[in-house]
Coordinates of C-alpha atoms in Angstrom, one line a residue:
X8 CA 22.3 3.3 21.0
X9 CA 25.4 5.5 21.2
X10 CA 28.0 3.0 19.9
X11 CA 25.5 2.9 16.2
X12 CA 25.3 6.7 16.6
X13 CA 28.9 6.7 16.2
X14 CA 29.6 4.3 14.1
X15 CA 27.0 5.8 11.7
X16 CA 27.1 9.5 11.6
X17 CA 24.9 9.9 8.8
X18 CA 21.7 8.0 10.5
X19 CA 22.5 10.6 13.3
X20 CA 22.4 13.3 10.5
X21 CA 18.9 12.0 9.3
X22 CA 17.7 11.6 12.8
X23 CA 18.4 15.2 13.9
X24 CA 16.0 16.6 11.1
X25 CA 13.3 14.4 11.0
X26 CA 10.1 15.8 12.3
X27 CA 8.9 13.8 14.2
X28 CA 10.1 11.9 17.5
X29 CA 8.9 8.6 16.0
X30 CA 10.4 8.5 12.9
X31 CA 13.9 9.5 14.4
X32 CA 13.5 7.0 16.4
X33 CA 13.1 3.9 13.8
X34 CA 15.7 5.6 11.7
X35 CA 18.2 5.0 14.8
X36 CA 17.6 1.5 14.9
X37 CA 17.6 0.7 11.8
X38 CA 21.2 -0.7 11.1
X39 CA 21.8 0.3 7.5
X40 CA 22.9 -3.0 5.8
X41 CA 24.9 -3.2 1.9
X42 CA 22.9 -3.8 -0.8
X43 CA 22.0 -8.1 -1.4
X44 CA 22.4 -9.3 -4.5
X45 CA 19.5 -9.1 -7.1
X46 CA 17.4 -12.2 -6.8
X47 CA 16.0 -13.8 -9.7
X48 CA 12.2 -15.2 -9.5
X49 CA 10.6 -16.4 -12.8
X50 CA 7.2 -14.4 -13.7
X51 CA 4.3 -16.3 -14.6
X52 CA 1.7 -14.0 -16.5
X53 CA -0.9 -11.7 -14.7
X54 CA -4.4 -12.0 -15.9
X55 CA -6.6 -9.0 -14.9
X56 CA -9.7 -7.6 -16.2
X57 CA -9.2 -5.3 -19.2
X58 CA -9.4 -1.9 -19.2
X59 CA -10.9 0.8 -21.7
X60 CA -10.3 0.7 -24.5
X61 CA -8.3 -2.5 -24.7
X62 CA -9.1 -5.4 -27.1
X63 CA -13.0 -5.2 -28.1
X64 CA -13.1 -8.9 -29.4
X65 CA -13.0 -9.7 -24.9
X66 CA -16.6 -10.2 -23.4
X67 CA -17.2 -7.0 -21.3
X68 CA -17.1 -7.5 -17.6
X69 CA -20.7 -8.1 -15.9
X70 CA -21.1 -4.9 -13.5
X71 CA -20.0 -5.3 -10.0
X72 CA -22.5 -5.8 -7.3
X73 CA -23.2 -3.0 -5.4
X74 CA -21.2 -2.7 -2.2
X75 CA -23.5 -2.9 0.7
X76 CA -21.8 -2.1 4.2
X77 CA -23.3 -3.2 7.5
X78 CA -21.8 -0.8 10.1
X79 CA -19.6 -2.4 12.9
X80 CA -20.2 0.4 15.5
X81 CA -22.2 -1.4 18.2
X82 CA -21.7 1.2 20.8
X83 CA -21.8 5.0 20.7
X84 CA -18.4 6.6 21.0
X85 CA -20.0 9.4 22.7
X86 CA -22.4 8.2 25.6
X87 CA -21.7 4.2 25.6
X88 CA -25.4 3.3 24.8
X89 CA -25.8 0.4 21.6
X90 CA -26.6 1.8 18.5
X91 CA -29.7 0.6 16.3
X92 CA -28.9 0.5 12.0
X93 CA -31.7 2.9 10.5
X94 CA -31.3 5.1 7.8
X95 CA -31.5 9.0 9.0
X96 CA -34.0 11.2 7.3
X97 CA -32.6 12.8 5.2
X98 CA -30.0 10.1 3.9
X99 CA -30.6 6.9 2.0
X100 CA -28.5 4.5 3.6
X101 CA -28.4 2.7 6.5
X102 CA -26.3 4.0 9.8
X103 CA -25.1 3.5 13.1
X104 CA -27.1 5.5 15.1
X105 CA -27.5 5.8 19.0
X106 CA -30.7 4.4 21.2
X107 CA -29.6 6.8 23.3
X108 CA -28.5 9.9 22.5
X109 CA -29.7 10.1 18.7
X110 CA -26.2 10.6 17.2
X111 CA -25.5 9.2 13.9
X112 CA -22.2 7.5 13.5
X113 CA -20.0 7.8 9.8
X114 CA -18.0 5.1 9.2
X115 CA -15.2 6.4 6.3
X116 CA -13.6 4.7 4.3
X117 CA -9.1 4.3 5.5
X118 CA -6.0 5.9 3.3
X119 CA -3.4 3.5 2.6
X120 CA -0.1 4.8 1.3
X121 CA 3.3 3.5 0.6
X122 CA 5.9 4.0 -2.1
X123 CA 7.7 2.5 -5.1
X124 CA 10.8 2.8 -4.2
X125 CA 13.5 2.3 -7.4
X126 CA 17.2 2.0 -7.7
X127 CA 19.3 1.0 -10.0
X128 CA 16.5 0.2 -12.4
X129 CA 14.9 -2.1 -9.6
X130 CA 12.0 -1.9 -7.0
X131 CA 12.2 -2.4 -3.4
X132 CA 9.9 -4.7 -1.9
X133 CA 9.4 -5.9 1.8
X134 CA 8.0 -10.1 2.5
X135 CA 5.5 -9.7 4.8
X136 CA 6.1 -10.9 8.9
X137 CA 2.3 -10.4 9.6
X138 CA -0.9 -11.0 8.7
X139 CA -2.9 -10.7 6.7
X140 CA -0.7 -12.2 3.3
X141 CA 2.4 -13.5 5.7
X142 CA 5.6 -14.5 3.8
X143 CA 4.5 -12.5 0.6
X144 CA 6.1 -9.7 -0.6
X145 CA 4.6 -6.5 -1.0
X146 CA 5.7 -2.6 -1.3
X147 CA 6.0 -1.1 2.0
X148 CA 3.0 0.4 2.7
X149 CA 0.3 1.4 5.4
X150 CA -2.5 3.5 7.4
X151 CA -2.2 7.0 7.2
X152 CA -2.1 8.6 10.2
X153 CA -3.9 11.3 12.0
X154 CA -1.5 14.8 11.6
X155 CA 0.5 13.4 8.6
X156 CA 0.1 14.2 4.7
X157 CA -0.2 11.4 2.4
X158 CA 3.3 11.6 1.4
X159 CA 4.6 11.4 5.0
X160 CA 2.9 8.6 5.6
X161 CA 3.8 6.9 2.6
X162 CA 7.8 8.0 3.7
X163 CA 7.0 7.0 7.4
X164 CA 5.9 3.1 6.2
X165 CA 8.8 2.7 4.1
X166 CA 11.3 3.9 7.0
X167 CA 8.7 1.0 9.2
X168 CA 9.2 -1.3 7.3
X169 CA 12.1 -1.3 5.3
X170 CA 14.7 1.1 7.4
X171 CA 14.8 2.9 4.0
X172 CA 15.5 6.4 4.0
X173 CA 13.3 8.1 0.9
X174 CA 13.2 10.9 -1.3
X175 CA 9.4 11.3 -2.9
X176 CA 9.5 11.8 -6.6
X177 CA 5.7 11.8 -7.9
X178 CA 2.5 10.0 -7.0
X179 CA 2.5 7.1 -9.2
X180 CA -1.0 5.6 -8.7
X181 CA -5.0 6.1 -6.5
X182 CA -6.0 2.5 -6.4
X183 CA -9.9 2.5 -4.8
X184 CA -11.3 -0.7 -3.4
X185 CA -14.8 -0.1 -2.5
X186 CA -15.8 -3.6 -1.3
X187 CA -13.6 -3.7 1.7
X188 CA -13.0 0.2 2.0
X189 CA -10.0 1.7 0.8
X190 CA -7.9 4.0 -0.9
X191 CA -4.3 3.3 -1.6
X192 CA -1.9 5.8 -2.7
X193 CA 1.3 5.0 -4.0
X194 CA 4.1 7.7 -4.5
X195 CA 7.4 7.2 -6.5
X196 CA 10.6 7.4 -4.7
X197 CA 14.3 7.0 -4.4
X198 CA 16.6 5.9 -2.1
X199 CA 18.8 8.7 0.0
X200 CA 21.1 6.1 0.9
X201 CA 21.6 2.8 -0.9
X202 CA 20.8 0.9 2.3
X203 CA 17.9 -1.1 3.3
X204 CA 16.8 -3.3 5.9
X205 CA 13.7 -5.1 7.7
X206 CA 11.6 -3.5 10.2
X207 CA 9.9 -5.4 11.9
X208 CA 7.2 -6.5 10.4
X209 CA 9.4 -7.8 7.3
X210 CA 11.2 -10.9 7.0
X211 CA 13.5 -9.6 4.5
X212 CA 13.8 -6.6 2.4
X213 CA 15.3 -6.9 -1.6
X214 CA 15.2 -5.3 -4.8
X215 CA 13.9 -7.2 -8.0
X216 CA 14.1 -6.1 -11.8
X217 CA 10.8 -5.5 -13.3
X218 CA 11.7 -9.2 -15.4
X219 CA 12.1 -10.6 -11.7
X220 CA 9.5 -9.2 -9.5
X221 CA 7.8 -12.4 -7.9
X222 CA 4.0 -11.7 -9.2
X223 CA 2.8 -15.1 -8.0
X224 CA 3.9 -14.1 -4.2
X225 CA 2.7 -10.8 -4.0
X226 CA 0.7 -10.0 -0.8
X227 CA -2.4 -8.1 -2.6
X228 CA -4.2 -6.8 -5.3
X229 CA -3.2 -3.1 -5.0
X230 CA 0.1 -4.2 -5.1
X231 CA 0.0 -6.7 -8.3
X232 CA -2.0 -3.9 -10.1
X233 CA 0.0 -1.0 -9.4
X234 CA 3.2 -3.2 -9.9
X235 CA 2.0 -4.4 -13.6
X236 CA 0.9 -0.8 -14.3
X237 CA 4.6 0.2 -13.5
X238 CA 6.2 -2.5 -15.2
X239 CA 4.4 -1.8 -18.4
X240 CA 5.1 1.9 -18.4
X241 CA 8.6 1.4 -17.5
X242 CA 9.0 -0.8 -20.8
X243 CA 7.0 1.4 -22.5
X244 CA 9.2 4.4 -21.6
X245 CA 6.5 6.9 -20.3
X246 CA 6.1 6.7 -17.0
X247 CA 2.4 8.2 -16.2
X248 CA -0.4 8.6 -13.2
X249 CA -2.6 6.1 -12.7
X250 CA -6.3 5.9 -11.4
X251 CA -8.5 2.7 -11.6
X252 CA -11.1 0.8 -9.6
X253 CA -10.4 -2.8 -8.0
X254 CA -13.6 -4.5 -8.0
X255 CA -13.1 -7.5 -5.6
X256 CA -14.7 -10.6 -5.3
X257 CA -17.0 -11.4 -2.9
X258 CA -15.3 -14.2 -0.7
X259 CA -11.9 -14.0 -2.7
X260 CA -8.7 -14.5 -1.0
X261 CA -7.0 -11.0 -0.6
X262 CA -3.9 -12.4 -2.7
X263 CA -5.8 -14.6 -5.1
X264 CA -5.1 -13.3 -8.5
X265 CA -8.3 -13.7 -10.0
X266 CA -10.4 -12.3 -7.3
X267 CA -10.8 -8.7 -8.8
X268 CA -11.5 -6.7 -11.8
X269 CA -9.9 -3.5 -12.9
X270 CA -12.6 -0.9 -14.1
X271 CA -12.2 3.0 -15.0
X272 CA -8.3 2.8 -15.3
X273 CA -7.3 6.4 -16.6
X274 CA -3.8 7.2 -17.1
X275 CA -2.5 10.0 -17.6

């Protein structure tokens, strides 16, 4: 460790002020690397459900089916007993709740975040060394943690995952995916440094112009939506903040592009 601390001061630097002992620690051994060249990927067109307000002469989208969660709590967390599903009076839905003890058991839905890194009129992304969505490219991006704001976390997966060293600019996007439980945000930022590497769960690390972003090896459909969503404002020249709901299908492959819908897209 001490021959990279002196070879690179200004990882040291970024290391000292960090807050916390595990981000100064993947910011040490990430080795910043130059810049690769750009790579060019051709982009086969997106098809996605159409928003409000888009072209009335499209057939509406059928509702979606309502989301009906079974809970996976077999045990209670607090005396050990098994649990029996029943809905609570009081409540309409069906719960985890204890043979035991009586406690009723929540289960939430879990905060994703991760960031859109740009430079140089380009966005970072990271190919994927785990499942689910291995070898696909995706924007770094993970499970916030407990005693972190959404923006740390979104900073903390991008240092994971892609030893980049981030400045937050904006939140960018809320994506909601109510059939498997999940809330993405996705914040804006900008490299500190113009190095990049993969952590390790990456295979590689690179950045893509918008005209070369690989849309037909992306890892999920947060990321394809919020990457089109992007794209399109870029071109458009105002960049705004985005809120839809991803309606996925029952079954679908997490990656397959026409496994979800797009409903209640506001942007603002």
């Amino acid at each position: 460790m001490l021959p990279l601390l002196r070879s690179h001061p200004l990882l040291l630097h970024h290391a000292a002020r960090l807050s916390t002992p595990r981000a100064s620690l993947l910011l040490l051994r990430c080795a910043a690397q130059p810049l690769p060249p750009p790579r060019a990927r051709p982009r086969p067109p997106i098809h996605m459900a159409a928003s409000s307000g888009s072209n009335a002469s499209s057939p509406a989208p059928s509702p979606p089916p309502p989301v009906v969660h079974k809970s996976k709590i077999r045990f209670c967390p607090a005396c050990g007993s098994p649990t029996k599903l029943a809905i609570p009076d009081g409540d309409e839905k069906m719960r985890a709740v204890c043979s035991s003890c009586g406690r009723v058991h929540y289960e939430n839905p879990k905060m994703v975040v991760g960031c859109l890194v740009e430079h140089d009129n380009k966005v970072l992304l990271c190919r994927r060394k785990i499942e689910p969505a291995y070898g696909l490219w995706t924007l770094p991006a993970g499970y916030l943690e407990v005693g972190e704001s959404a923006a740390e976390g979104a900073s903390r997966e991008t240092l994971e995952e892609a030893c980049a060293d981030v400045e937050i600019i904006s939140p960018f996007a809320q994506l909601d995916i109510p059939l498997i439980g999940q809330s993405y945000i996705i914040f804006r930022a900008r490299l500190k440094t113009p190095n990049f590497s993969p952590g390790p769960e990456s295979l590689e690390c690179a950045l893509f112009a918008l005209d070369d972003i690989p849309f037909d090896s992306l890892a999920f459909s947060s990321i394809i939506v919020t990457l089109r969503m992007y794209t399109e404002d870029v071109k458009s020249g105002n960049i705004k903040f985005h809120y839809c709901t991803i309606n996925k299908r029952l079954g679908a492959s997490p990656s397959d592009l026409r496994s979800f819908d797009i409903d209640n897209h506001i942007a603002v």
